[in-house]
Coordinates of C-alpha atoms in Angstrom, one line a residue:
Chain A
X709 CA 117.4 87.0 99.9
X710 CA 113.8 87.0 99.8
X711 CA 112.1 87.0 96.6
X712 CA 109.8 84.7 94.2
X713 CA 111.5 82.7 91.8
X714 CA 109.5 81.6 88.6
X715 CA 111.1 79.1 86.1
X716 CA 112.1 78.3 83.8
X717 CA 112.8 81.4 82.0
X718 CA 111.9 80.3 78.9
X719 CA 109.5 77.4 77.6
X720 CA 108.3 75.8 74.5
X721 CA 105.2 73.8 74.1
X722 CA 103.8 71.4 71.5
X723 CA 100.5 71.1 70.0
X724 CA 98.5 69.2 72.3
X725 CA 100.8 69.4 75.6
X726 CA 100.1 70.4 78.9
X727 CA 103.3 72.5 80.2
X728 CA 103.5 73.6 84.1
X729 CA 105.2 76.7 85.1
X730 CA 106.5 76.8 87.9
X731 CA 106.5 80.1 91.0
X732 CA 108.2 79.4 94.5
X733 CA 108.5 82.4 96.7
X734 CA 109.8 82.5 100.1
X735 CA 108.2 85.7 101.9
X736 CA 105.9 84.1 103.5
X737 CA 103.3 85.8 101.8
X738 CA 99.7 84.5 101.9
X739 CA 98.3 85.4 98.6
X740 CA 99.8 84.3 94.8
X741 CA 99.0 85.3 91.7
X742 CA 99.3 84.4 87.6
X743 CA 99.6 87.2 85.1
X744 CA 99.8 86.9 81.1
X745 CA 101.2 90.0 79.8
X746 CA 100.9 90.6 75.9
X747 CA 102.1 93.4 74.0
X748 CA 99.6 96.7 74.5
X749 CA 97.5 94.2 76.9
X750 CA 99.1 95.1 80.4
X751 CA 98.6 92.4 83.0
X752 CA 96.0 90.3 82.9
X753 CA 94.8 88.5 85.9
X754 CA 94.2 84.5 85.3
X755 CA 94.3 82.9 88.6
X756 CA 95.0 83.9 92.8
X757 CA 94.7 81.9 96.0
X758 CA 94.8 83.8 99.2
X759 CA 95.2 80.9 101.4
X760 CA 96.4 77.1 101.0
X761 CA 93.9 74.7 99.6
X762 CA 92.5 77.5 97.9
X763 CA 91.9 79.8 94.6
X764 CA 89.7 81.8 92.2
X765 CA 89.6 82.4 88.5
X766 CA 90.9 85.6 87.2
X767 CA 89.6 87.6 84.5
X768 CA 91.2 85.3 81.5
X769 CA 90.9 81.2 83.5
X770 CA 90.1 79.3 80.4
X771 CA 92.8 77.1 79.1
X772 CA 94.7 77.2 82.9
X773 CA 94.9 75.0 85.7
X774 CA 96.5 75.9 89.1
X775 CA 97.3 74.3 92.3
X776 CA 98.1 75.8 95.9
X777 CA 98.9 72.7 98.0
X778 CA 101.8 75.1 99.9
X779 CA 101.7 78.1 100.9
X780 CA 105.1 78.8 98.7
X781 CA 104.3 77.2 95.8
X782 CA 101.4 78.2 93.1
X783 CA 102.3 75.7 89.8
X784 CA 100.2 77.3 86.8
X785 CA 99.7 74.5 83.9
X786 CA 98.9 75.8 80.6
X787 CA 96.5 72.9 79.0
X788 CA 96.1 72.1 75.4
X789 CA 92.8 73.6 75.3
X790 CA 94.5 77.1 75.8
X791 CA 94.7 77.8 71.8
X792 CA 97.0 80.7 72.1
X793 CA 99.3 80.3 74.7
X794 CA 102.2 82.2 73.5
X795 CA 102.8 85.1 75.9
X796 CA 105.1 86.2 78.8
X797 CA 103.7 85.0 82.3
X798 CA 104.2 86.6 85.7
X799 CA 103.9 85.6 89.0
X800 CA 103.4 87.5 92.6
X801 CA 102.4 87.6 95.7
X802 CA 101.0 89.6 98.1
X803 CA 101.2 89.5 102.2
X804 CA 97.2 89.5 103.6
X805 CA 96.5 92.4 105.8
X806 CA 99.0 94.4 103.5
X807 CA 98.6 96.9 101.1
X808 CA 98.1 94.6 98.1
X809 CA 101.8 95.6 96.7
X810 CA 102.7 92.6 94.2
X811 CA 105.9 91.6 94.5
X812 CA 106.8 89.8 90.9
X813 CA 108.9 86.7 89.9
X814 CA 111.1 87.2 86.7
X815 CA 108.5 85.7 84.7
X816 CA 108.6 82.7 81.9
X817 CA 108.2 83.2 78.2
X818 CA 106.2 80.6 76.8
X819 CA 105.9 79.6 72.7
X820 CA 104.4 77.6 70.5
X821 CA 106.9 75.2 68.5
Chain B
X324 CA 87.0 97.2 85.0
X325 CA 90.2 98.1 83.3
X326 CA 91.8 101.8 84.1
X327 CA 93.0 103.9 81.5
X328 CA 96.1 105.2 81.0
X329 CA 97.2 108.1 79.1
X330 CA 99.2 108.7 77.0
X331 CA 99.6 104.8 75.4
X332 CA 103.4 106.3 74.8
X333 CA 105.6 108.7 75.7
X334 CA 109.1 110.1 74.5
X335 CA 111.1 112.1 76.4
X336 CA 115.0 113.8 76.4
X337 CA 116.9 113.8 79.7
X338 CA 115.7 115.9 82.2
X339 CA 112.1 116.7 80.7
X340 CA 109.1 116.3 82.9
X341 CA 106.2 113.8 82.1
X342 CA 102.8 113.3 83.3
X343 CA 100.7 110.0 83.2
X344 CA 97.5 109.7 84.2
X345 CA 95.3 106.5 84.9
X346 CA 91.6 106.8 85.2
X347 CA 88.7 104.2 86.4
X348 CA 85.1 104.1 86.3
X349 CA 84.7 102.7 89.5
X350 CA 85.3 104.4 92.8
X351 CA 88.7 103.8 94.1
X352 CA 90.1 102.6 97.3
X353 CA 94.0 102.4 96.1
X354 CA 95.9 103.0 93.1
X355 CA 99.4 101.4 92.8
X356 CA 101.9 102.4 90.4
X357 CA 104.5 99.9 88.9
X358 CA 107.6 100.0 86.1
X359 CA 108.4 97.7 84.0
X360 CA 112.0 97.3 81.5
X361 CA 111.5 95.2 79.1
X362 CA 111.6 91.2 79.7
X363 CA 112.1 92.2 83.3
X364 CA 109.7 92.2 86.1
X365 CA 107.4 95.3 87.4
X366 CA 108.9 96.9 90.5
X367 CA 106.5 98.4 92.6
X368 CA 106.8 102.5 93.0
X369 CA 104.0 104.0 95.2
X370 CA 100.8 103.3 96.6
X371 CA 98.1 106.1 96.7
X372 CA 95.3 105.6 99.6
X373 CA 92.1 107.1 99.6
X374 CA 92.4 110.4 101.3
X375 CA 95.8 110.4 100.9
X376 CA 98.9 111.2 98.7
X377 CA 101.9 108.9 98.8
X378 CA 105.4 109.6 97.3
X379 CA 107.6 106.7 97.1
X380 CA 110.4 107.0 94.5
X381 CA 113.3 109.0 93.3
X382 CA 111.9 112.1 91.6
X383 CA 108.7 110.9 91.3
X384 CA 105.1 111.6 92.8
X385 CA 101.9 110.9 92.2
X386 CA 98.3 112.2 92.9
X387 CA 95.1 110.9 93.7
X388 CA 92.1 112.5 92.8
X389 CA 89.2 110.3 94.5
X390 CA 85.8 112.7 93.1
X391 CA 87.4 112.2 89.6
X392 CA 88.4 108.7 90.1
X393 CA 92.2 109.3 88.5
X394 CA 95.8 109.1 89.4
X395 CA 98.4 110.7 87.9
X396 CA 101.9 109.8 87.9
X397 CA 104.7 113.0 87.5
X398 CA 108.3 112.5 86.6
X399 CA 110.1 115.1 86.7
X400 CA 113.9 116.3 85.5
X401 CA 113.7 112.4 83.4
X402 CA 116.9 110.4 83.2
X403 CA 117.7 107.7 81.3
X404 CA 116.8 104.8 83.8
X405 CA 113.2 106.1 83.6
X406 CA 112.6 104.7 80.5
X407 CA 110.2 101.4 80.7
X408 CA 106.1 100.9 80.5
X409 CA 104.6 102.2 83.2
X410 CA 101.3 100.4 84.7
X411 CA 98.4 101.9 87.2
X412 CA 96.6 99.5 89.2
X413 CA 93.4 99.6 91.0
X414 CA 91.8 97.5 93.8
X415 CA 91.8 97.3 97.3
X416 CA 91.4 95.3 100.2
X417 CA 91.3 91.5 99.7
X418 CA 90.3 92.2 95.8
X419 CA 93.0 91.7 93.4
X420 CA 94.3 94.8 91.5
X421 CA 93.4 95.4 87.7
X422 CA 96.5 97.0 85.3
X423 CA 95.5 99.3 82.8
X424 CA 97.5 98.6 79.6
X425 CA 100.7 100.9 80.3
X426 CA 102.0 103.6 79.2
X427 CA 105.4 103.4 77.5
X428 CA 108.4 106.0 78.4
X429 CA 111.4 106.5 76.6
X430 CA 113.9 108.8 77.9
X431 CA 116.5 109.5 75.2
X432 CA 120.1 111.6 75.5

């Protein structure tokens, strides 16, 4: 089956550490995105690549890192200078040419230990 | 910019109707509707195009009022699988959308 596979489900970081989440999908969709959700908050956009080798900040980019070397793959590290990091994070994608229609991973739930 | 939804929350017994609404202050090229249960994933439910009205899902339909800039999202005869935070978003094109904050539906027996 299709679909876009975030993990892991659940992740706890230190003080200090850098922690990568990870979002495969396999739709061959051209376009990726990161979302942190927080209660009340709704979806908040932090990074998106349309294309390999490529991607933009979001509204909320501080405190993130992403990469897009394959088209499946869109890694989002959380860095130590992201203060408050705790919060559930989504992934999706989107095919180009489409409608936009986000199709979302499961998501990760990230603390603070 | 962020669209507004109304209302923040909404409770509901099975097989009342219930109207959300989701307004921007830019003009609008799409609005998307999503759900949300809790810890899961949003599912996509419709898509509303300019200059046109979309319905996508079970008993529910939406509107899209392009003058006024809003969308409004009607459930109607609720059951208990409604229930779950309901997002708008906005955007179009190669621009990625922007959620309003959700509105919350509880369907009760």
């Amino acid at each position: 089956d299709g679909g876009i596979t975030q993990s892991p489900k659940y992740l706890f970081r230190k003080e200090g550490q850098n922690v990568t989440l990870s979002c495969e999908q396999n739709l061959n969709h051209d376009a990726m995105y990161w979302y942190r959700q927080d209660p009340g908050q709704g979806l908040r956009l932090i990074y998106y690549s349309q294309i390999v080798n490529d991607f933009q900040k979001g509204d909320i980019a501080e405190g993130y890192s992403v990469s897009r070397e394959k088209k499946e793959s869109f890694p989002l590290t959380v860095t130590s200078a992201q203060k408050n990091p705790t919060a559930f994070y989504l992934c999706a994608s989107t095919l180009a040419g489409g409608r936009n229609i986000q199709y979302f991973g499961a998501g990760t739930r990230l603390s603070v230990l | 910019q962020q669209p507004v939804q109304s209302p923040q929350a909404v409770i509901l017994r099975e097989g009342e109707d219930a109207v959300i609404n989701c307004s921007s202050s830019k003009a609008l090229y799409s609005v998307h509707w999503y759900r949300q249960k809790h810890g899961e994933a949003p599912v996509f439910l419709m898509i509303l195009l300019k200059g046109g009205e979309q319905k996508g899902h079970e008993k529910i339909s939406a509107s899209f009022n392009e003058k006024k800039q809003q969308s409004s999202l009607y459930l109607t005869a609720s059951q208990l699988s409604y229930s779950g935070t309901y997002f708008c978003g906005t955007g179009g094109g190669n621009t990625p959308l922007v959620f309003g904050k959700g509105t919350r539906l509880s369907v009760i027996a």
